Amino acid sequence: MAIAHRFFKKSILPAFDFTVLVSTMLLYTNIWEKEHISFPYEVLLYAVPSYVLIWMINIVYAGGYDKPIKMIHFLKGTALGTLIILSIYALLPKDVQFSRLYILLGAGTVFLYYVLSRFVFSFIWKDKFDLKGVRNKVYGIVGSEEETNRVIDILKTSANNIQKIHRISPSEEKHQGESGTVSQLDQIVHIHKIDEVIFCAKDNSAERIIRWMSKIASDELEFKIAQPNSLYLIGSNSVDTSGDVYLLEIDRITETHHKRNKRSLDLVLSFMILLLSPLLIWMYNNKKIFLKNCWNILTGNLSFVGYAISSEYKERKLPSIKKGVLSPLSSSNREEVENVYKQNILYARNYTIWKDLKVIAEKWRMLDQ
């Protein structure tokens, strides 16, 4: 019952979006009717809902239904959906094709609807529809008094969306004016509903920062690094030195839409491989292991691509993902193997589904290992 209830709650918004968009698309046919151009009944019955569904599926996979809401996700999903629809349209017989303008009008409507509706929803239900950068943020700064004061000065001159700043001790000793110590960071984030955690690199080791980023990562929480003697905070995709690489956005691979894309790729590709296994199996030496790996990927016990395994770094913390049959690390390159942890960090930080596809394309012959 609990699962059904959660499914129902999550289905309400997409169902509402689908109804509004299909209704709007059907209303647009009146424009063509005034020009004495009639739409075939099959178009109204099947094509219009299918177009809307294609747009919505692409928006889902672009992260349009994830939090925080980002307009770029709506743009990416709509654009990709439009390309797919136009590609399908081009393959249809001439007597079934009706109007490319109708499709382009629909694409514009879909994007505009998502943008405007989310703005409206954000004013009505602020907690549920958080538009990134619109509402004020609650910050948590993990650092000494000197470093924390320096970071606060940076925030006050560069950020205009400060709701509250919580000081967090980098040691086990709590001082006056601090919300707690670094060992209580997960509790502090939860209790005070912190939106962004800033680690002062001078007072926190890389190991500690990575461990906490991995432990408390979520779609609603952002991380930044304050380098010593700097007038800026490192975040997003900014990299100033090679040593900074493992401190930035390491939790990207655990973001909801990336996890969904990764699992979808595993599911579809493993199913297709197993379907063609009577032919493909002869290309592998360890046929039993090949089939076992593909089955475990299909059932969710494994993934096609995961971290490179190294006993030297087995105690170090990384964002949690399923063990992979393949890895982005080339075992033939000694220098890469010696820097396996850094390569894993790069994979987690810069993850996209295209990286997995590239690894699979390069190493598909190793699926039996």
mmCIF file of C-alpha atoms in Angstrom:
data_model
loop_
_atom_site.group_PDB
_atom_site.id
_atom_site.type_symbol
_atom_site.label_atom_id
_atom_site.label_comp_id
_atom_site.label_asym_id
_atom_site.label_seq_id
_atom_site.Cartn_x
_atom_site.Cartn_y
_atom_site.Cartn_z
ATOM 1 C CA MET A 1 0.000 0.000 0.000
ATOM 2 C CA ALA A 2 2.841 2.383 0.843
ATOM 3 C CA ILE A 3 4.471 1.786 -2.563
ATOM 4 C CA ALA A 4 1.152 2.307 -4.345
ATOM 5 C CA HIS A 5 0.578 5.523 -2.400
ATOM 6 C CA ARG A 6 4.028 6.896 -3.349
ATOM 7 C CA PHE A 7 3.466 5.926 -6.974
ATOM 8 C CA PHE A 8 0.095 7.699 -6.980
ATOM 9 C CA LYS A 9 1.588 10.870 -5.494
ATOM 10 C CA LYS A 10 4.419 10.933 -8.017
ATOM 11 C CA SER A 11 2.009 10.301 -10.900
ATOM 12 C CA ILE A 12 -0.286 13.238 -10.173
ATOM 13 C CA LEU A 13 1.965 15.954 -11.640
ATOM 14 C CA PRO A 14 2.950 14.076 -14.856
ATOM 15 C CA ALA A 15 -0.713 13.143 -15.385
ATOM 16 C CA PHE A 16 -1.715 16.785 -14.973
ATOM 17 C CA ASP A 17 1.035 17.910 -17.383
ATOM 18 C CA PHE A 18 0.001 15.284 -19.943
ATOM 19 C CA THR A 19 -3.664 16.301 -19.785
ATOM 20 C CA VAL A 20 -2.930 20.013 -20.183
ATOM 21 C CA LEU A 21 -0.470 19.505 -23.052
ATOM 22 C CA VAL A 22 -2.661 17.083 -25.013
ATOM 23 C CA SER A 23 -5.674 19.384 -24.573
ATOM 24 C CA THR A 24 -3.628 22.374 -25.775
ATOM 25 C CA MET A 25 -2.321 20.464 -28.787
ATOM 26 C CA LEU A 26 -5.855 19.432 -29.719
ATOM 27 C CA LEU A 27 -7.018 23.045 -29.454
ATOM 28 C CA TYR A 28 -4.300 24.056 -31.908
ATOM 29 C CA THR A 29 -5.973 21.939 -34.594
ATOM 30 C CA ASN A 30 -8.693 24.609 -34.731
ATOM 31 C CA ILE A 31 -6.134 26.951 -36.319
ATOM 32 C CA TRP A 32 -5.700 24.528 -39.196
ATOM 33 C CA GLU A 33 -9.470 23.937 -39.380
ATOM 34 C CA LYS A 34 -9.971 27.660 -40.058
ATOM 35 C CA GLU A 35 -7.679 27.258 -43.052
ATOM 36 C CA HIS A 36 -9.838 24.312 -44.163
ATOM 37 C CA ILE A 37 -7.112 21.793 -43.315
ATOM 38 C CA SER A 38 -8.489 18.779 -41.478
ATOM 39 C CA PHE A 39 -6.421 16.509 -39.292
ATOM 40 C CA PRO A 40 -7.016 12.766 -39.819
ATOM 41 C CA TYR A 41 -8.837 11.096 -36.939
ATOM 42 C CA GLU A 42 -5.867 8.754 -36.391
ATOM 43 C CA VAL A 43 -3.602 11.787 -35.852
ATOM 44 C CA LEU A 44 -5.850 13.126 -33.137
ATOM 45 C CA LEU A 45 -6.286 9.747 -31.512
ATOM 46 C CA TYR A 46 -2.747 8.409 -31.607
ATOM 47 C CA ALA A 47 -0.181 10.904 -32.885
ATOM 48 C CA VAL A 48 -0.919 13.874 -30.603
ATOM 49 C CA PRO A 49 -0.795 11.888 -27.321
ATOM 50 C CA SER A 50 2.296 10.069 -28.617
ATOM 51 C CA TYR A 51 4.087 13.341 -29.367
ATOM 52 C CA VAL A 52 3.321 14.695 -25.920
ATOM 53 C CA LEU A 53 4.473 11.418 -24.374
ATOM 54 C CA ILE A 54 7.783 11.554 -26.276
ATOM 55 C CA TRP A 55 8.399 15.121 -25.110
ATOM 56 C CA MET A 56 7.559 14.234 -21.518
ATOM 57 C CA ILE A 57 9.735 11.106 -21.441
ATOM 58 C CA ASN A 58 12.703 13.102 -22.698
ATOM 59 C CA ILE A 59 12.059 15.808 -20.112
ATOM 60 C CA VAL A 60 11.947 13.132 -17.392
ATOM 61 C CA TYR A 61 15.308 11.738 -18.504
ATOM 62 C CA ALA A 62 16.757 15.240 -18.790
ATOM 63 C CA GLY A 63 15.922 15.759 -15.098
ATOM 64 C CA GLY A 64 12.869 17.974 -15.541
ATOM 65 C CA TYR A 65 10.972 16.306 -12.705
ATOM 66 C CA ASP A 66 13.905 16.289 -10.287
ATOM 67 C CA LYS A 67 14.711 18.837 -7.603
ATOM 68 C CA PRO A 68 15.919 21.534 -7.690
ATOM 69 C CA ILE A 69 14.068 22.601 -10.832
ATOM 70 C CA LYS A 70 16.348 23.835 -13.616
ATOM 71 C CA MET A 71 15.012 25.398 -16.808
ATOM 72 C CA ILE A 72 17.864 23.917 -18.849
ATOM 73 C CA HIS A 73 16.414 20.451 -18.210
ATOM 74 C CA PHE A 74 13.136 21.465 -19.856
ATOM 75 C CA LEU A 75 15.024 22.908 -22.820
ATOM 76 C CA LYS A 76 17.174 19.797 -23.299
ATOM 77 C CA GLY A 77 14.237 17.406 -22.973
ATOM 78 C CA THR A 78 12.026 19.384 -25.344
ATOM 79 C CA ALA A 79 14.795 19.772 -27.930
ATOM 80 C CA LEU A 80 15.686 16.071 -27.936
ATOM 81 C CA GLY A 81 12.028 15.058 -28.014
ATOM 82 C CA THR A 82 11.442 17.353 -30.996
ATOM 83 C CA LEU A 83 14.367 15.803 -32.890
ATOM 84 C CA ILE A 84 12.981 12.316 -32.249
ATOM 85 C CA ILE A 85 9.468 13.323 -33.347
ATOM 86 C CA LEU A 86 10.741 15.012 -36.527
ATOM 87 C CA SER A 87 12.867 11.936 -37.311
ATOM 88 C CA ILE A 88 9.839 9.668 -36.967
ATOM 89 C CA TYR A 89 7.728 12.148 -38.969
ATOM 90 C CA ALA A 90 10.205 12.055 -41.851
ATOM 91 C CA LEU A 91 9.852 8.264 -42.097
ATOM 92 C CA LEU A 92 6.050 8.330 -42.301
ATOM 93 C CA PRO A 93 4.244 7.951 -45.664
ATOM 94 C CA LYS A 94 3.314 11.236 -47.322
ATOM 95 C CA ASP A 95 -0.411 10.621 -46.895
ATOM 96 C CA VAL A 96 0.058 10.375 -43.105
ATOM 97 C CA GLN A 97 2.281 13.450 -42.734
ATOM 98 C CA PHE A 98 0.314 16.563 -41.878
ATOM 99 C CA SER A 99 2.360 19.564 -40.643
ATOM 100 C CA ARG A 100 5.895 20.178 -39.395
ATOM 101 C CA LEU A 101 4.746 23.578 -38.208
ATOM 102 C CA TYR A 102 2.297 21.845 -35.877
ATOM 103 C CA ILE A 103 5.181 19.870 -34.326
ATOM 104 C CA LEU A 104 7.355 22.972 -33.908
ATOM 105 C CA LEU A 105 4.418 24.873 -32.404
ATOM 106 C CA GLY A 106 3.913 21.960 -30.028
ATOM 107 C CA ALA A 107 7.592 21.990 -29.029
ATOM 108 C CA GLY A 108 7.431 25.681 -28.193
ATOM 109 C CA THR A 109 4.246 25.131 -26.242
ATOM 110 C CA VAL A 110 5.735 22.262 -24.231
ATOM 111 C CA PHE A 111 8.799 24.262 -23.199
ATOM 112 C CA LEU A 112 6.763 27.390 -22.424
ATOM 113 C CA TYR A 113 4.227 25.380 -20.430
ATOM 114 C CA TYR A 114 6.885 23.745 -18.236
ATOM 115 C CA VAL A 115 8.625 27.058 -17.552
ATOM 116 C CA LEU A 116 5.464 29.022 -16.756
ATOM 117 C CA SER A 117 3.757 26.233 -14.801
ATOM 118 C CA ARG A 118 6.794 25.687 -12.573
ATOM 119 C CA PHE A 119 7.036 29.394 -11.857
ATOM 120 C CA VAL A 120 3.369 29.422 -10.873
ATOM 121 C CA PHE A 121 3.747 26.245 -8.798
ATOM 122 C CA SER A 122 6.818 27.693 -7.048
ATOM 123 C CA PHE A 123 4.723 30.600 -5.760
ATOM 124 C CA ILE A 124 1.869 28.344 -4.631
ATOM 125 C CA TRP A 125 3.945 25.450 -3.238
ATOM 126 C CA LYS A 126 7.380 26.922 -2.470
ATOM 127 C CA ASP A 127 8.735 23.861 -0.665
ATOM 128 C CA LYS A 128 7.787 21.373 -3.373
ATOM 129 C CA PHE A 129 8.747 23.442 -6.410
ATOM 130 C CA ASP A 130 12.106 24.983 -5.615
ATOM 131 C CA LEU A 131 13.442 26.981 -8.535
ATOM 132 C CA LYS A 132 17.213 26.952 -8.114
ATOM 133 C CA GLY A 133 18.516 30.416 -7.373
ATOM 134 C CA VAL A 134 15.083 31.916 -6.659
ATOM 135 C CA ARG A 135 14.659 31.322 -2.969
ATOM 136 C CA ASN A 136 17.175 32.250 -0.304
ATOM 137 C CA LYS A 137 19.649 29.590 0.773
ATOM 138 C CA VAL A 138 20.707 28.286 4.165
ATOM 139 C CA TYR A 139 24.489 27.812 4.264
ATOM 140 C CA GLY A 140 26.633 25.614 6.493
ATOM 141 C CA ILE A 141 30.352 26.460 6.686
ATOM 142 C CA VAL A 142 32.773 23.857 8.061
ATOM 143 C CA GLY A 143 35.902 25.689 9.151
ATOM 144 C CA SER A 144 37.795 27.586 11.809
ATOM 145 C CA GLU A 145 36.553 30.978 12.979
ATOM 146 C CA GLU A 146 39.084 32.807 10.797
ATOM 147 C CA GLU A 147 38.302 30.841 7.641
ATOM 148 C CA THR A 148 34.540 30.932 8.268
ATOM 149 C CA ASN A 149 34.603 34.726 8.625
ATOM 150 C CA ARG A 150 36.538 34.978 5.362
ATOM 151 C CA VAL A 151 33.971 32.791 3.563
ATOM 152 C CA ILE A 152 31.084 34.809 5.013
ATOM 153 C CA ASP A 153 32.661 37.981 3.610
ATOM 154 C CA ILE A 154 32.878 36.317 0.184
ATOM 155 C CA LEU A 155 29.243 35.228 0.363
ATOM 156 C CA LYS A 156 28.012 38.649 1.407
ATOM 157 C CA THR A 157 29.736 40.305 -1.535
ATOM 158 C CA SER A 158 28.876 37.716 -4.172
ATOM 159 C CA ALA A 159 25.604 36.073 -3.098
ATOM 160 C CA ASN A 160 22.323 37.919 -2.687
ATOM 161 C CA ASN A 161 20.269 34.954 -1.616
ATOM 162 C CA ILE A 162 21.454 34.331 1.942
ATOM 163 C CA GLN A 163 18.786 33.297 4.421
ATOM 164 C CA LYS A 164 21.037 32.070 7.222
ATOM 165 C CA ILE A 165 24.624 30.916 7.770
ATOM 166 C CA HIS A 166 25.484 28.126 10.226
ATOM 167 C CA ARG A 167 29.016 27.865 11.562
ATOM 168 C CA ILE A 168 30.260 24.280 11.997
ATOM 169 C CA SER A 169 33.429 23.398 13.905
ATOM 170 C CA PRO A 170 35.997 21.344 11.929
ATOM 171 C CA SER A 171 37.124 19.721 15.195
ATOM 172 C CA GLU A 172 35.291 17.757 17.865
ATOM 173 C CA GLU A 173 35.055 20.849 20.068
ATOM 174 C CA LYS A 174 32.015 23.095 19.682
ATOM 175 C CA HIS A 175 32.596 26.806 20.230
ATOM 176 C CA GLN A 176 30.183 29.619 20.971
ATOM 177 C CA GLY A 177 28.070 30.612 17.985
ATOM 178 C CA GLU A 178 28.541 27.268 16.215
ATOM 179 C CA SER A 179 25.668 24.943 15.338
ATOM 180 C CA GLY A 180 27.733 21.834 16.026
ATOM 181 C CA THR A 181 30.841 19.918 15.052
ATOM 182 C CA VAL A 182 31.816 18.273 11.786
ATOM 183 C CA SER A 183 30.993 14.814 13.194
ATOM 184 C CA GLN A 184 27.379 16.004 13.473
ATOM 185 C CA LEU A 185 27.246 17.391 9.932
ATOM 186 C CA ASP A 186 24.516 15.035 8.698
ATOM 187 C CA GLN A 187 22.290 15.958 11.663
ATOM 188 C CA ILE A 188 22.976 19.683 11.244
ATOM 189 C CA VAL A 189 22.072 19.532 7.539
ATOM 190 C CA HIS A 190 18.822 17.711 8.335
ATOM 191 C CA ILE A 191 17.731 19.796 11.337
ATOM 192 C CA HIS A 192 18.554 23.216 9.885
ATOM 193 C CA LYS A 193 17.526 22.307 6.316
ATOM 194 C CA ILE A 194 20.843 23.455 4.887
ATOM 195 C CA ASP A 195 20.947 24.010 1.120
ATOM 196 C CA GLU A 196 24.691 24.408 0.625
ATOM 197 C CA VAL A 197 27.683 23.124 2.586
ATOM 198 C CA ILE A 198 30.985 24.959 2.198
ATOM 199 C CA PHE A 199 34.167 23.191 3.324
ATOM 200 C CA CYS A 200 37.203 25.303 4.193
ATOM 201 C CA ALA A 201 40.072 23.381 2.611
ATOM 202 C CA LYS A 202 42.539 24.790 5.136
ATOM 203 C CA ASP A 203 40.714 23.097 8.044
ATOM 204 C CA ASN A 204 39.402 19.936 6.338
ATOM 205 C CA SER A 205 41.367 17.167 4.673
ATOM 206 C CA ALA A 206 40.431 15.991 1.183
ATOM 207 C CA GLU A 207 39.596 12.604 2.687
ATOM 208 C CA ARG A 208 37.081 14.112 5.110
ATOM 209 C CA ILE A 209 35.464 16.308 2.445
ATOM 210 C CA ILE A 210 35.018 13.381 0.068
ATOM 211 C CA ARG A 211 33.641 11.177 2.830
ATOM 212 C CA TRP A 212 30.997 13.707 3.855
ATOM 213 C CA MET A 213 30.061 14.619 0.295
ATOM 214 C CA SER A 214 29.483 10.947 -0.384
ATOM 215 C CA LYS A 215 27.551 10.372 2.840
ATOM 216 C CA ILE A 216 25.110 13.289 2.742
ATOM 217 C CA ALA A 217 24.809 13.820 -1.031
ATOM 218 C CA SER A 218 21.292 14.551 -2.274
ATOM 219 C CA ASP A 219 19.581 16.456 -5.068
ATOM 220 C CA GLU A 220 18.663 19.245 -2.641
ATOM 221 C CA LEU A 221 22.181 19.756 -1.253
ATOM 222 C CA GLU A 222 25.077 21.577 -2.930
ATOM 223 C CA PHE A 223 28.765 21.609 -2.034
ATOM 224 C CA LYS A 224 31.532 24.158 -2.465
ATOM 225 C CA ILE A 225 35.189 24.313 -1.476
ATOM 226 C CA ALA A 226 36.879 27.431 -0.068
ATOM 227 C CA GLN A 227 40.567 27.331 -0.917
ATOM 228 C CA PRO A 228 42.982 29.116 1.479
ATOM 229 C CA ASN A 229 43.856 32.734 0.670
ATOM 230 C CA SER A 230 41.423 32.863 -2.238
ATOM 231 C CA LEU A 231 38.655 35.327 -2.994
ATOM 232 C CA TYR A 232 36.299 32.781 -4.527
ATOM 233 C CA LEU A 233 34.612 29.464 -3.795
ATOM 234 C CA ILE A 234 35.244 26.490 -6.024
ATOM 235 C CA GLY A 235 32.171 24.697 -7.237
ATOM 236 C CA SER A 236 30.357 23.533 -10.338
ATOM 237 C CA ASN A 237 32.929 22.642 -13.026
ATOM 238 C CA SER A 238 35.715 25.034 -12.016
ATOM 239 C CA VAL A 239 39.112 23.374 -11.698
ATOM 240 C CA ASP A 240 42.192 25.433 -10.910
ATOM 241 C CA THR A 241 44.745 22.754 -10.095
ATOM 242 C CA SER A 242 45.009 19.008 -10.571
ATOM 243 C CA GLY A 243 44.757 18.589 -6.806
ATOM 244 C CA ASP A 244 41.315 20.199 -6.783
ATOM 245 C CA VAL A 245 39.797 17.705 -9.162
ATOM 246 C CA TYR A 246 38.545 15.294 -6.528
ATOM 247 C CA LEU A 247 36.897 17.981 -4.442
ATOM 248 C CA LEU A 248 34.389 19.158 -7.014
ATOM 249 C CA GLU A 249 30.896 17.806 -7.664
ATOM 250 C CA ILE A 250 31.934 14.281 -6.795
ATOM 251 C CA ASP A 251 28.273 13.453 -6.172
ATOM 252 C CA ARG A 252 27.224 14.126 -9.779
ATOM 253 C CA ILE A 253 26.916 10.401 -10.495
ATOM 254 C CA THR A 254 24.381 9.994 -7.667
ATOM 255 C CA GLU A 255 22.064 12.754 -8.914
ATOM 256 C CA THR A 256 18.588 11.370 -9.569
ATOM 257 C CA HIS A 257 18.498 11.840 -13.346
ATOM 258 C CA HIS A 258 21.994 10.391 -13.786
ATOM 259 C CA LYS A 259 21.092 7.327 -11.706
ATOM 260 C CA ARG A 260 17.900 6.926 -13.748
ATOM 261 C CA ASN A 261 19.767 7.245 -17.062
ATOM 262 C CA LYS A 262 22.468 4.812 -15.948
ATOM 263 C CA ARG A 263 19.951 2.201 -14.833
ATOM 264 C CA SER A 264 17.882 2.625 -18.016
ATOM 265 C CA LEU A 265 20.979 2.045 -20.132
ATOM 266 C CA ASP A 266 21.830 -1.083 -18.130
ATOM 267 C CA LEU A 267 18.278 -2.397 -18.427
ATOM 268 C CA VAL A 268 17.770 -1.816 -22.158
ATOM 269 C CA LEU A 269 21.241 -2.843 -23.285
ATOM 270 C CA SER A 270 21.442 -5.993 -21.138
ATOM 271 C CA PHE A 271 17.995 -7.072 -22.368
ATOM 272 C CA MET A 272 19.040 -6.601 -25.994
ATOM 273 C CA ILE A 273 22.309 -8.481 -25.450
ATOM 274 C CA LEU A 274 20.541 -11.403 -23.778
ATOM 275 C CA LEU A 275 18.004 -11.423 -26.604
ATOM 276 C CA LEU A 276 20.845 -11.721 -29.116
ATOM 277 C CA SER A 277 22.979 -13.954 -26.894
ATOM 278 C CA PRO A 278 22.607 -17.062 -29.114
ATOM 279 C CA LEU A 279 24.643 -15.118 -31.693
ATOM 280 C CA LEU A 280 26.833 -12.959 -29.465
ATOM 281 C CA ILE A 281 27.926 -15.695 -27.069
ATOM 282 C CA TRP A 282 30.312 -17.170 -29.643
ATOM 283 C CA MET A 283 32.387 -13.995 -29.517
ATOM 284 C CA TYR A 284 33.397 -14.652 -25.901
ATOM 285 C CA ASN A 285 35.709 -17.224 -24.353
ATOM 286 C CA ASN A 286 34.019 -17.357 -20.913
ATOM 287 C CA LYS A 287 30.467 -17.863 -22.122
ATOM 288 C CA LYS A 288 29.006 -18.687 -18.721
ATOM 289 C CA ILE A 289 30.472 -15.564 -17.104
ATOM 290 C CA PHE A 290 29.276 -13.450 -20.033
ATOM 291 C CA LEU A 291 25.682 -14.626 -19.583
ATOM 292 C CA LYS A 292 25.894 -14.328 -15.801
ATOM 293 C CA ASN A 293 27.172 -10.756 -16.000
ATOM 294 C CA CYS A 294 24.444 -9.724 -18.438
ATOM 295 C CA TRP A 295 21.767 -11.322 -16.250
ATOM 296 C CA ASN A 296 23.093 -9.602 -13.121
ATOM 297 C CA ILE A 297 23.070 -6.274 -14.958
ATOM 298 C CA LEU A 298 19.479 -6.848 -16.072
ATOM 299 C CA THR A 299 18.351 -7.680 -12.533
ATOM 300 C CA GLY A 300 20.182 -4.686 -11.052
ATOM 301 C CA ASN A 301 22.918 -6.533 -9.147
ATOM 302 C CA LEU A 302 25.648 -5.149 -11.409
ATOM 303 C CA SER A 303 26.129 -2.290 -13.854
ATOM 304 C CA PHE A 304 27.921 -2.244 -17.185
ATOM 305 C CA VAL A 305 30.340 0.429 -15.937
ATOM 306 C CA GLY A 306 31.558 1.067 -12.390
ATOM 307 C CA TYR A 307 34.626 2.161 -10.490
ATOM 308 C CA ALA A 308 38.017 0.640 -11.162
ATOM 309 C CA ILE A 309 38.894 -1.666 -8.272
ATOM 310 C CA SER A 310 42.166 -1.152 -6.442
ATOM 311 C CA SER A 311 43.134 -2.599 -3.076
ATOM 312 C CA GLU A 312 45.286 0.467 -2.461
ATOM 313 C CA TYR A 313 42.220 2.695 -2.350
ATOM 314 C CA LYS A 314 39.581 0.315 -1.092
ATOM 315 C CA GLU A 315 39.187 2.253 2.163
ATOM 316 C CA ARG A 316 38.623 5.585 0.441
ATOM 317 C CA LYS A 317 35.065 6.799 0.095
ATOM 318 C CA LEU A 318 33.340 7.357 -3.225
ATOM 319 C CA PRO A 319 29.672 7.977 -4.084
ATOM 320 C CA SER A 320 27.862 4.667 -3.840
ATOM 321 C CA ILE A 321 27.065 2.966 -7.168
ATOM 322 C CA LYS A 322 26.685 -0.649 -8.256
ATOM 323 C CA LYS A 323 29.786 -2.674 -9.016
ATOM 324 C CA GLY A 324 30.595 -2.563 -12.716
ATOM 325 C CA VAL A 325 31.657 -5.300 -15.098
ATOM 326 C CA LEU A 326 33.730 -2.698 -16.952
ATOM 327 C CA SER A 327 35.486 0.444 -15.751
ATOM 328 C CA PRO A 328 36.661 3.671 -17.412
ATOM 329 C CA LEU A 329 40.211 2.748 -16.422
ATOM 330 C CA SER A 330 42.483 1.098 -18.960
ATOM 331 C CA SER A 331 44.371 -1.667 -17.166
ATOM 332 C CA SER A 332 47.020 -1.603 -19.889
ATOM 333 C CA ASN A 333 48.106 1.880 -18.900
ATOM 334 C CA ARG A 334 50.383 1.715 -15.872
ATOM 335 C CA GLU A 335 50.164 5.426 -15.131
ATOM 336 C CA GLU A 336 46.357 5.235 -14.980
ATOM 337 C CA VAL A 337 46.447 2.260 -12.637
ATOM 338 C CA GLU A 338 48.742 4.163 -10.294
ATOM 339 C CA ASN A 339 46.185 6.985 -10.272
ATOM 340 C CA VAL A 340 43.112 4.759 -10.067
ATOM 341 C CA TYR A 341 41.495 6.756 -7.280
ATOM 342 C CA LYS A 342 41.806 10.010 -9.227
ATOM 343 C CA GLN A 343 40.306 8.339 -12.302
ATOM 344 C CA ASN A 344 37.372 7.083 -10.237
ATOM 345 C CA ILE A 345 36.828 10.600 -8.906
ATOM 346 C CA LEU A 346 36.861 11.976 -12.443
ATOM 347 C CA TYR A 347 34.307 9.366 -13.495
ATOM 348 C CA ALA A 348 31.986 10.237 -10.589
ATOM 349 C CA ARG A 349 32.421 13.994 -10.972
ATOM 350 C CA ASN A 350 32.012 14.229 -14.757
ATOM 351 C CA TYR A 351 29.503 11.410 -15.216
ATOM 352 C CA THR A 352 27.147 11.347 -18.180
ATOM 353 C CA ILE A 353 25.455 8.410 -19.871
ATOM 354 C CA TRP A 354 27.689 9.030 -22.898
ATOM 355 C CA LYS A 355 30.757 8.123 -20.837
ATOM 356 C CA ASP A 356 29.225 4.716 -20.094
ATOM 357 C CA LEU A 357 28.384 4.217 -23.770
ATOM 358 C CA LYS A 358 31.966 5.082 -24.728
ATOM 359 C CA VAL A 359 33.401 2.599 -22.220
ATOM 360 C CA ILE A 360 31.021 -0.140 -23.407
ATOM 361 C CA ALA A 361 31.854 0.551 -27.058
ATOM 362 C CA GLU A 362 35.585 0.320 -26.325
ATOM 363 C CA LYS A 363 35.541 -2.663 -23.974
ATOM 364 C CA TRP A 364 32.542 -4.814 -24.932
ATOM 365 C CA ARG A 365 34.850 -7.755 -25.529
ATOM 366 C CA MET A 366 35.608 -7.765 -21.771
ATOM 367 C CA LEU A 367 32.040 -8.521 -20.667
ATOM 368 C CA ASP A 368 33.069 -12.106 -19.923
ATOM 369 C CA GLN A 369 35.556 -11.120 -17.206
#
